Structures are given as C-alpha cells and as structure tokens.
Amino acid sequence: MAKLRQNIAVKSKLSSTLKSWLPILQSPINELEEMLGKISEDNPYIEIQSAFSTSLQNKLTPLKSPQRSMHSAKNSIGDKIELLTIYEKGLIETLEEQISSPLFPTQRSQQIAYAIIGNLNSEGFFDCDIQEVIQDLQRDGIECDEAEIERVRKRFCHLEPSGIGAKNLEESLVFQLDISNLEDTDYDIALQIIRNLEQHTKFKKYKNYEKIMKVIRDFRRIPSLDFQEDSCAVIADIIIIQQNNNIELALNDSYYPSMIIEKPKLKNVEEDSYFKTKLKEARDLVDALDMRKATIRKIGLMIIEYQYDFFMGGEIKPMKLKDLADEFGHSPSTISRAIANKFLECNRGIFPIKSFFTTAIDGDTSNASIKEFLSDLVNNEDKCKPLSDIKILELIEKKFDLKMVRRTITKYRKQLGILGSSQRKRMYAMSI
C-alpha cells in the first residue's frame, strides 16, 4: 500500500510538471524569459535572473526574409529550406482552402482553379502563358480552352486576399471594386477612375469623388503583400558542433533565464497553505524548464541520428513527425506545435527544426530533394530558353523515377522564390 501511495505521488508530481512543461516547450527561446515571468509573477518564491543582460547585438543571428526573385547559384540549401518552412501557411495554401462550392462547384472548375493558383507570380498576378496552363490541364485529362479558364479565373475576385488572380494592377483594382460597397453611379465613376488613374483629378467635380478615392486608396496594390514576410531575428535552440567526422550537440544555454527559489522573509511561512502551494508551483516550474532542455536535447539527438548524412553534406532524408511523437508519447500535433519557431544551427546554416521532418514522396525521396534538384535545374538552365514547369516536371520524373503533377512543381518553384519561365526570360534579357 505504501508503494502504491508513493507511485501515485510521483505520478501527480509529474502531471503538474507536464502542465507547465508543454507551454514552456512550445515557447520560442527568445520569448521564454517573458513567458516564465508571466507565469511566476505572483509567486513569492521565484526569482528570475535575465539571460539578456549581455548585448543582444552579439547574440542575434539575422534571418533574411525570403527573396521574391530567382535564387543565384551561390544560395545555400539553408536558404531554400528556410523559404519552405519558416511560415506554416502561405499564399498557395490559403487560396487552395477556398477552392470549394459555391464558387467552384464542380471538380472540373476546381482543377482549373488549382492550375491558376499554380501559375500566379510572387505578387499574386496571373501573368503567365495561358497555353502552358492548358497543356498542364491536358496532362491531368482536362480538355479546355482559354475562354473557360478565364471564366473560372474571374471568380477569383471573391477570394482572399482581395485582388488575387488578376492579370495586372488595373484588373486587380477592378476585382476589389466588384466586392466593395460602391454601387450605381459611384461604382461607374470608380471604374472610370481605375482605368484612368493618372488623370483621376478630372473627376473632382463629381460630388462623391473624395469618398470614391478613399475606397480606391484602400485597395491592395500587391495582392500577395501580406504573404511577403518581413525580416526577423532567429535564435537557434540547438547548436551542432562539427569537427571532421565528429558531431556534438549543444543547447543555446545563454538564452535560458536562471530560476532561483528563495523563501520569503516572513514568519510561519512553512505552515501557511498559500505559501506551501506556491513553493510547489515554483519547484514544478523549475522542473518544467529542465524538462524543456532535456526534450530539446533529445530532439536534437534524434535529428542527428536520422539526418547524419545531411550534416556530412548530403540531402535531408524523409523523417516522420510521428517518429518523434511516439518517442515522447504525445500526439504529432502537440510535437508539431512544440518544434514550431525553433531553429538548429550547424555548419550549413540555420534551419527551422520542422524542415528536418520532410515528407517522403516515394521511397527514400523527400520533397526537399525534389526542391533542391529543381533549384539546381533553374540555376543551370539556358538563359535564352528557360525551362517551363512542364519541362522541369519531365526532368524530375526521369531523375527520381516517380510520377507527379505539374501544379506540384509550380508550388515548389514558388515556395523556393523562383519566377516562372516567361518572367525569368525577361529578367535574363535585362541582365545582358
């Protein structure tokens, strides 16, 4: 019976520690001190000593925002993976979630809509060669013409972000006008202003001119602007130290605050139930911080074990998030949240931890391998005749001996920040 009571006590202690452990684990390292401060602000036993007492200037590692242009041949794989994984939901995913009834009631209209999304440029405009889209759809067994594609594309005026899918700025503004609150004559005047923006002052005599101009000024000029990420600072949780063929793991302890438990200088503290509770909470919080360190270390060791070839200069191999979840006895969604916004630093650069959990496309082929090959193809393409997405698809299918659809290639290309073939051709011409 005594042993049973002891087991129950241990289990109870572990459970209370876990309640603190999960939010602490999920917190980014640069927000950890602030979070611990909020949790412990009413606890008289805890003193938190800041880890930010030294200059942040020497510790922060700048992370450049994804570039919306072609990658040069000098770009590292770190830059590419960073582009793919630092933000969980991008423009393409946001749009694809909206491709459903009633706007796109049939499977045919939905497939055409997906093809349109796959051919948007980095600003959210549809400025590609429409014949390529027709060929892509034919490969998927859909015979259609330009008129049908246009009918589907015009429905994009009802999608968010507003103005997406237009061919140019003027049409994007018209898309946004169509869903605005302007009606009747105000709408007609606004339409004329949009088509003559440089001469909009000639409409000043119209009584609602200021009202209309205020609405137009609020329209997006770049539909995808909200998805063009700002630069930010990244602090790695895990540091991989490599010397020759030896790999060692270190935690970035310099950003962990110190937690000290001190008894309040009051009489009869030990007998007061309030202080007893607070003392227990303080000890649980210290245990939870230690568990965070142990968990991050274990995740790092698993990554080294699974991705050893990558650290030696090879490619990232397929690694399932479920493997990590099973190891810790939590659901994949919990572990996914836990490793979000956490980074690993090694000789090859700084990587989001999530980037090491790539999806296996076929056997030992990961989507990271596909994207790496795609980037190499573009970096070495004929500048006078850039590779179309269809040609890239053919080369990838041949290289990896698998079947894919063109819109997947287009999606990967956009995630890498690589322009379409027609846009690349114009850029190459300008650089000659």
PDB file of C-alpha atoms in Angstrom, residues 172-394:
ATOM      1  CA  SER A 172      -6.797  43.696 -59.568  1.00  0.00           C
ATOM      2  CA  LEU A 173      -8.298  47.040 -58.595  1.00  0.00           C
ATOM      3  CA  VAL A 174     -11.431  46.173 -60.588  1.00  0.00           C
ATOM      4  CA  PHE A 175     -11.646  42.838 -58.753  1.00  0.00           C
ATOM      5  CA  GLN A 176     -11.577  44.730 -55.461  1.00  0.00           C
ATOM      6  CA  LEU A 177     -14.075  47.284 -56.730  1.00  0.00           C
ATOM      7  CA  ASP A 178     -16.518  44.491 -57.589  1.00  0.00           C
ATOM      8  CA  ILE A 179     -16.692  43.406 -53.958  1.00  0.00           C
ATOM      9  CA  SER A 180     -16.655  46.919 -52.483  1.00  0.00           C
ATOM     10  CA  ASN A 181     -19.663  48.819 -51.125  1.00  0.00           C
ATOM     11  CA  LEU A 182     -19.737  51.236 -54.038  1.00  0.00           C
ATOM     12  CA  GLU A 183     -22.890  50.977 -56.147  1.00  0.00           C
ATOM     13  CA  ASP A 184     -24.655  52.553 -59.099  1.00  0.00           C
ATOM     14  CA  THR A 185     -23.100  55.835 -60.237  1.00  0.00           C
ATOM     15  CA  ASP A 186     -20.336  55.711 -57.607  1.00  0.00           C
ATOM     16  CA  TYR A 187     -19.296  52.323 -58.963  1.00  0.00           C
ATOM     17  CA  ASP A 188     -19.294  53.602 -62.554  1.00  0.00           C
ATOM     18  CA  ILE A 189     -17.173  56.624 -61.649  1.00  0.00           C
ATOM     19  CA  ALA A 190     -14.771  54.449 -59.646  1.00  0.00           C
ATOM     20  CA  LEU A 191     -14.401  52.137 -62.636  1.00  0.00           C
ATOM     21  CA  GLN A 192     -13.539  55.089 -64.874  1.00  0.00           C
ATOM     22  CA  ILE A 193     -11.023  56.399 -62.328  1.00  0.00           C
ATOM     23  CA  ILE A 194      -9.291  52.996 -62.105  1.00  0.00           C
ATOM     24  CA  ARG A 195      -8.972  52.916 -65.890  1.00  0.00           C
ATOM     25  CA  ASN A 196      -7.567  56.456 -65.886  1.00  0.00           C
ATOM     26  CA  LEU A 197      -5.658  56.590 -62.602  1.00  0.00           C
ATOM     27  CA  GLU A 198      -3.106  59.082 -63.867  1.00  0.00           C
ATOM     28  CA  GLN A 199      -5.911  61.512 -64.670  1.00  0.00           C
ATOM     29  CA  HIS A 200      -8.153  60.851 -61.687  1.00  0.00           C
ATOM     30  CA  THR A 201      -8.289  64.566 -60.791  1.00  0.00           C
ATOM     31  CA  LYS A 202     -10.529  65.271 -63.747  1.00  0.00           C
ATOM     32  CA  PHE A 203     -13.315  63.533 -61.788  1.00  0.00           C
ATOM     33  CA  LYS A 204     -13.046  66.009 -58.887  1.00  0.00           C
ATOM     34  CA  LYS A 205     -16.267  67.722 -59.875  1.00  0.00           C
ATOM     35  CA  TYR A 206     -18.217  64.586 -59.029  1.00  0.00           C
ATOM     36  CA  LYS A 207     -19.830  65.072 -55.590  1.00  0.00           C
ATOM     37  CA  ASN A 208     -18.623  61.727 -54.158  1.00  0.00           C
ATOM     38  CA  TYR A 209     -15.107  61.975 -55.592  1.00  0.00           C
ATOM     39  CA  GLU A 210     -13.370  62.038 -52.180  1.00  0.00           C
ATOM     40  CA  LYS A 211     -15.420  59.087 -50.938  1.00  0.00           C
ATOM     41  CA  ILE A 212     -14.563  57.059 -54.036  1.00  0.00           C
ATOM     42  CA  MET A 213     -10.853  57.925 -53.871  1.00  0.00           C
ATOM     43  CA  LYS A 214     -10.738  56.888 -50.219  1.00  0.00           C
ATOM     44  CA  VAL A 215     -12.124  53.459 -51.167  1.00  0.00           C
ATOM     45  CA  ILE A 216      -9.657  53.080 -54.049  1.00  0.00           C
ATOM     46  CA  ARG A 217      -6.684  54.142 -51.908  1.00  0.00           C
ATOM     47  CA  ASP A 218      -7.500  51.300 -49.504  1.00  0.00           C
ATOM     48  CA  PHE A 219      -7.270  48.702 -52.289  1.00  0.00           C
ATOM     49  CA  ARG A 220      -4.247  46.435 -52.358  1.00  0.00           C
ATOM     50  CA  ARG A 221      -1.623  47.294 -54.974  1.00  0.00           C
ATOM     51  CA  ILE A 222       0.163  43.964 -54.420  1.00  0.00           C
ATOM     52  CA  PRO A 223      -2.412  41.203 -53.723  1.00  0.00           C
ATOM     53  CA  SER A 224       0.089  38.908 -52.002  1.00  0.00           C
ATOM     54  CA  LEU A 225       1.631  41.631 -49.829  1.00  0.00           C
ATOM     55  CA  ASP A 226       0.514  40.067 -46.545  1.00  0.00           C
ATOM     56  CA  PHE A 227       2.381  36.891 -47.501  1.00  0.00           C
ATOM     57  CA  GLN A 228       5.674  38.606 -48.243  1.00  0.00           C
ATOM     58  CA  GLU A 229       7.368  38.080 -44.922  1.00  0.00           C
ATOM     59  CA  ASP A 230       9.341  40.690 -43.029  1.00  0.00           C
ATOM     60  CA  SER A 231      12.888  40.009 -41.968  1.00  0.00           C
ATOM     61  CA  CYS A 232      13.270  38.839 -38.403  1.00  0.00           C
ATOM     62  CA  ALA A 233      15.869  37.649 -35.968  1.00  0.00           C
ATOM     63  CA  VAL A 234      16.410  33.979 -35.284  1.00  0.00           C
ATOM     64  CA  ILE A 235      17.971  32.397 -32.235  1.00  0.00           C
ATOM     65  CA  ALA A 236      18.848  28.714 -32.509  1.00  0.00           C
ATOM     66  CA  ASP A 237      17.767  26.360 -29.698  1.00  0.00           C
ATOM     67  CA  ILE A 238      20.152  23.655 -30.873  1.00  0.00           C
ATOM     68  CA  ILE A 239      23.763  24.163 -31.936  1.00  0.00           C
ATOM     69  CA  ILE A 240      25.535  21.382 -33.831  1.00  0.00           C
ATOM     70  CA  ILE A 241      29.310  21.462 -33.489  1.00  0.00           C
ATOM     71  CA  GLN A 242      31.190  19.568 -36.198  1.00  0.00           C
ATOM     72  CA  GLN A 243      34.875  18.742 -36.306  1.00  0.00           C
ATOM     73  CA  ASN A 244      35.996  16.373 -39.020  1.00  0.00           C
ATOM     74  CA  ASN A 245      33.501  13.484 -38.789  1.00  0.00           C
ATOM     75  CA  ASN A 246      32.551  14.136 -35.181  1.00  0.00           C
ATOM     76  CA  ILE A 247      29.199  15.740 -34.367  1.00  0.00           C
ATOM     77  CA  GLU A 248      28.383  17.186 -30.952  1.00  0.00           C
ATOM     78  CA  LEU A 249      25.165  18.795 -29.763  1.00  0.00           C
ATOM     79  CA  ALA A 250      24.899  21.824 -27.516  1.00  0.00           C
ATOM     80  CA  LEU A 251      21.892  23.765 -26.261  1.00  0.00           C
ATOM     81  CA  ASN A 252      21.897  27.527 -26.544  1.00  0.00           C
ATOM     82  CA  ASP A 253      22.006  27.922 -22.761  1.00  0.00           C
ATOM     83  CA  SER A 254      22.951  31.592 -23.000  1.00  0.00           C
ATOM     84  CA  TYR A 255      19.292  32.441 -23.664  1.00  0.00           C
ATOM     85  CA  TYR A 256      17.836  30.410 -20.807  1.00  0.00           C
ATOM     86  CA  PRO A 257      16.964  32.542 -17.787  1.00  0.00           C
ATOM     87  CA  SER A 258      18.074  31.338 -14.364  1.00  0.00           C
ATOM     88  CA  MET A 259      15.306  30.463 -11.910  1.00  0.00           C
ATOM     89  CA  ILE A 260      16.148  30.709  -8.224  1.00  0.00           C
ATOM     90  CA  ILE A 261      13.832  29.566  -5.433  1.00  0.00           C
ATOM     91  CA  GLU A 262      14.082  31.774  -2.354  1.00  0.00           C
ATOM     92  CA  LYS A 263      11.872  31.630   0.714  1.00  0.00           C
ATOM     93  CA  PRO A 264      10.065  34.864   1.562  1.00  0.00           C
ATOM     94  CA  LYS A 265      11.325  36.554   4.717  1.00  0.00           C
ATOM     95  CA  LEU A 266       8.067  36.124   6.611  1.00  0.00           C
ATOM     96  CA  LYS A 267       7.127  34.343   9.816  1.00  0.00           C
ATOM     97  CA  ASN A 268       5.348  30.986   9.771  1.00  0.00           C
ATOM     98  CA  VAL A 269       5.824  30.650   6.013  1.00  0.00           C
ATOM     99  CA  GLU A 270       6.168  26.864   6.216  1.00  0.00           C
ATOM    100  CA  GLU A 271       2.782  26.473   7.930  1.00  0.00           C
ATOM    101  CA  ASP A 272       0.815  28.713   5.561  1.00  0.00           C
ATOM    102  CA  SER A 273      -1.103  26.677   2.948  1.00  0.00           C
ATOM    103  CA  TYR A 274      -0.807  29.510   0.387  1.00  0.00           C
ATOM    104  CA  PHE A 275       2.980  29.505   0.610  1.00  0.00           C
ATOM    105  CA  LYS A 276       3.094  25.713   0.512  1.00  0.00           C
ATOM    106  CA  THR A 277       1.154  25.797  -2.777  1.00  0.00           C
ATOM    107  CA  LYS A 278       3.390  28.500  -4.217  1.00  0.00           C
ATOM    108  CA  LEU A 279       6.530  26.598  -3.227  1.00  0.00           C
ATOM    109  CA  LYS A 280       5.248  23.515  -5.030  1.00  0.00           C
ATOM    110  CA  GLU A 281       4.429  25.599  -8.120  1.00  0.00           C
ATOM    111  CA  ALA A 282       7.918  27.114  -8.065  1.00  0.00           C
ATOM    112  CA  ARG A 283       9.563  23.686  -7.938  1.00  0.00           C
ATOM    113  CA  ASP A 284       7.292  22.402 -10.726  1.00  0.00           C
ATOM    114  CA  LEU A 285       8.286  25.363 -12.889  1.00  0.00           C
ATOM    115  CA  VAL A 286      11.987  24.705 -12.370  1.00  0.00           C
ATOM    116  CA  ASP A 287      11.391  21.034 -13.221  1.00  0.00           C
ATOM    117  CA  ALA A 288       9.455  22.063 -16.337  1.00  0.00           C
ATOM    118  CA  LEU A 289      12.309  24.274 -17.543  1.00  0.00           C
ATOM    119  CA  ASP A 290      14.720  21.376 -17.043  1.00  0.00           C
ATOM    120  CA  MET A 291      12.324  19.128 -18.978  1.00  0.00           C
ATOM    121  CA  ARG A 292      12.317  21.641 -21.825  1.00  0.00           C
ATOM    122  CA  LYS A 293      16.100  21.479 -22.045  1.00  0.00           C
ATOM    123  CA  ALA A 294      16.074  17.672 -21.893  1.00  0.00           C
ATOM    124  CA  THR A 295      13.358  17.443 -24.555  1.00  0.00           C
ATOM    125  CA  ILE A 296      15.092  19.851 -26.947  1.00  0.00           C
ATOM    126  CA  ARG A 297      18.335  17.933 -26.465  1.00  0.00           C
ATOM    127  CA  LYS A 298      16.596  14.632 -27.210  1.00  0.00           C
ATOM    128  CA  ILE A 299      15.014  16.103 -30.351  1.00  0.00           C
ATOM    129  CA  GLY A 300      18.446  17.281 -31.467  1.00  0.00           C
ATOM    130  CA  LEU A 301      19.980  13.854 -30.908  1.00  0.00           C
ATOM    131  CA  MET A 302      17.195  12.206 -32.922  1.00  0.00           C
ATOM    132  CA  ILE A 303      17.760  14.660 -35.779  1.00  0.00           C
ATOM    133  CA  ILE A 304      21.488  13.897 -35.758  1.00  0.00           C
ATOM    134  CA  GLU A 305      20.751  10.166 -35.840  1.00  0.00           C
ATOM    135  CA  TYR A 306      18.215  10.391 -38.679  1.00  0.00           C
ATOM    136  CA  GLN A 307      19.903  13.152 -40.677  1.00  0.00           C
ATOM    137  CA  TYR A 308      23.596  12.319 -40.189  1.00  0.00           C
ATOM    138  CA  ASP A 309      24.198  12.308 -43.960  1.00  0.00           C
ATOM    139  CA  PHE A 310      22.795  15.830 -44.225  1.00  0.00           C
ATOM    140  CA  PHE A 311      25.267  17.196 -41.684  1.00  0.00           C
ATOM    141  CA  MET A 312      28.020  15.492 -43.682  1.00  0.00           C
ATOM    142  CA  GLY A 313      26.956  17.343 -46.829  1.00  0.00           C
ATOM    143  CA  GLY A 314      24.176  15.102 -48.172  1.00  0.00           C
ATOM    144  CA  GLU A 315      20.444  15.610 -48.575  1.00  0.00           C
ATOM    145  CA  ILE A 316      17.682  15.662 -45.998  1.00  0.00           C
ATOM    146  CA  LYS A 317      16.020  12.258 -45.751  1.00  0.00           C
ATOM    147  CA  PRO A 318      12.328  11.619 -45.086  1.00  0.00           C
ATOM    148  CA  MET A 319      11.667  11.772 -41.344  1.00  0.00           C
ATOM    149  CA  LYS A 320       8.175  11.458 -39.910  1.00  0.00           C
ATOM    150  CA  LEU A 321       6.914  13.720 -37.172  1.00  0.00           C
ATOM    151  CA  LYS A 322       5.128  10.654 -35.822  1.00  0.00           C
ATOM    152  CA  ASP A 323       8.511   9.082 -35.013  1.00  0.00           C
ATOM    153  CA  LEU A 324       9.223  11.996 -32.693  1.00  0.00           C
ATOM    154  CA  ALA A 325       5.697  11.966 -31.259  1.00  0.00           C
ATOM    155  CA  ASP A 326       5.890   8.250 -30.455  1.00  0.00           C
ATOM    156  CA  GLU A 327       9.217   8.766 -28.724  1.00  0.00           C
ATOM    157  CA  PHE A 328       7.707  11.337 -26.354  1.00  0.00           C
ATOM    158  CA  GLY A 329       4.277   9.765 -26.008  1.00  0.00           C
ATOM    159  CA  HIS A 330       2.403  12.784 -27.354  1.00  0.00           C
ATOM    160  CA  SER A 331       0.322  13.381 -30.472  1.00  0.00           C
ATOM    161  CA  PRO A 332       2.058  14.621 -33.661  1.00  0.00           C
ATOM    162  CA  SER A 333       0.073  17.869 -33.451  1.00  0.00           C
ATOM    163  CA  THR A 334       1.429  18.551 -29.961  1.00  0.00           C
ATOM    164  CA  ILE A 335       5.001  17.893 -31.080  1.00  0.00           C
ATOM    165  CA  SER A 336       4.438  19.972 -34.212  1.00  0.00           C
ATOM    166  CA  ARG A 337       3.480  22.958 -32.068  1.00  0.00           C
ATOM    167  CA  ALA A 338       6.411  22.258 -29.776  1.00  0.00           C
ATOM    168  CA  ILE A 339       9.047  22.454 -32.517  1.00  0.00           C
ATOM    169  CA  ALA A 340       7.424  25.384 -34.342  1.00  0.00           C
ATOM    170  CA  ASN A 341       9.538  28.558 -34.348  1.00  0.00           C
ATOM    171  CA  LYS A 342      12.591  26.660 -33.140  1.00  0.00           C
ATOM    172  CA  PHE A 343      15.844  26.506 -35.039  1.00  0.00           C
ATOM    173  CA  LEU A 344      19.001  24.451 -35.349  1.00  0.00           C
ATOM    174  CA  GLU A 345      22.386  25.918 -36.252  1.00  0.00           C
ATOM    175  CA  CYS A 346      25.136  23.886 -37.912  1.00  0.00           C
ATOM    176  CA  ASN A 347      27.977  24.370 -40.400  1.00  0.00           C
ATOM    177  CA  ARG A 348      25.483  24.513 -43.263  1.00  0.00           C
ATOM    178  CA  GLY A 349      23.442  27.353 -41.793  1.00  0.00           C
ATOM    179  CA  ILE A 350      20.416  27.909 -39.585  1.00  0.00           C
ATOM    180  CA  PHE A 351      17.383  25.701 -40.189  1.00  0.00           C
ATOM    181  CA  PRO A 352      13.868  25.544 -38.747  1.00  0.00           C
ATOM    182  CA  ILE A 353      13.656  22.262 -36.840  1.00  0.00           C
ATOM    183  CA  LYS A 354      10.481  21.457 -38.794  1.00  0.00           C
ATOM    184  CA  SER A 355      12.492  21.387 -42.013  1.00  0.00           C
ATOM    185  CA  PHE A 356      14.075  18.085 -40.956  1.00  0.00           C
ATOM    186  CA  PHE A 357      10.671  16.408 -40.975  1.00  0.00           C
ATOM    187  CA  THR A 358      10.227  16.262 -44.730  1.00  0.00           C
ATOM    188  CA  THR A 359       7.518  14.254 -46.432  1.00  0.00           C
ATOM    189  CA  ALA A 360       8.553  11.126 -48.289  1.00  0.00           C
ATOM    190  CA  ILE A 361       7.273  11.403 -51.846  1.00  0.00           C
ATOM    191  CA  ASP A 362       8.384   7.967 -52.915  1.00  0.00           C
ATOM    192  CA  GLY A 363      10.621   5.575 -51.008  1.00  0.00           C
ATOM    193  CA  ASP A 364      13.689   7.483 -49.833  1.00  0.00           C
ATOM    194  CA  THR A 365      12.917  10.555 -51.958  1.00  0.00           C
ATOM    195  CA  SER A 366      11.842  13.597 -49.939  1.00  0.00           C
ATOM    196  CA  ASN A 367      10.232  16.792 -51.112  1.00  0.00           C
ATOM    197  CA  ALA A 368      13.408  18.597 -50.002  1.00  0.00           C
ATOM    198  CA  SER A 369      15.390  16.520 -52.510  1.00  0.00           C
ATOM    199  CA  ILE A 370      12.934  17.426 -55.252  1.00  0.00           C
ATOM    200  CA  LYS A 371      13.184  21.118 -54.436  1.00  0.00           C
ATOM    201  CA  GLU A 372      16.964  21.004 -54.314  1.00  0.00           C
ATOM    202  CA  PHE A 373      17.079  19.388 -57.763  1.00  0.00           C
ATOM    203  CA  LEU A 374      14.534  21.906 -59.104  1.00  0.00           C
ATOM    204  CA  SER A 375      16.655  24.805 -57.875  1.00  0.00           C
ATOM    205  CA  ASP A 376      19.774  23.338 -59.488  1.00  0.00           C
ATOM    206  CA  LEU A 377      17.930  22.958 -62.796  1.00  0.00           C
ATOM    207  CA  VAL A 378      16.975  26.631 -62.823  1.00  0.00           C
ATOM    208  CA  ASN A 379      20.420  27.791 -61.747  1.00  0.00           C
ATOM    209  CA  ASN A 380      21.975  25.955 -64.702  1.00  0.00           C
ATOM    210  CA  GLU A 381      19.282  26.487 -67.357  1.00  0.00           C
ATOM    211  CA  ASP A 382      19.750  28.054 -70.791  1.00  0.00           C
ATOM    212  CA  LYS A 383      19.203  31.780 -70.210  1.00  0.00           C
ATOM    213  CA  CYS A 384      17.777  32.182 -73.718  1.00  0.00           C
ATOM    214  CA  LYS A 385      15.294  29.354 -73.237  1.00  0.00           C
ATOM    215  CA  PRO A 386      14.333  28.939 -69.561  1.00  0.00           C
ATOM    216  CA  LEU A 387      12.774  25.679 -68.500  1.00  0.00           C
ATOM    217  CA  SER A 388       8.975  25.605 -68.322  1.00  0.00           C
ATOM    218  CA  ASP A 389       7.297  23.878 -65.390  1.00  0.00           C
ATOM    219  CA  ILE A 390       6.287  21.076 -67.752  1.00  0.00           C
ATOM    220  CA  LYS A 391       9.913  20.501 -68.772  1.00  0.00           C
ATOM    221  CA  ILE A 392      11.048  20.634 -65.134  1.00  0.00           C
ATOM    222  CA  LEU A 393       8.365  18.058 -64.319  1.00  0.00           C
ATOM    223  CA  GLU A 394       9.667  15.725 -67.032  1.00  0.00           C
TER     224      GLU A 394
END
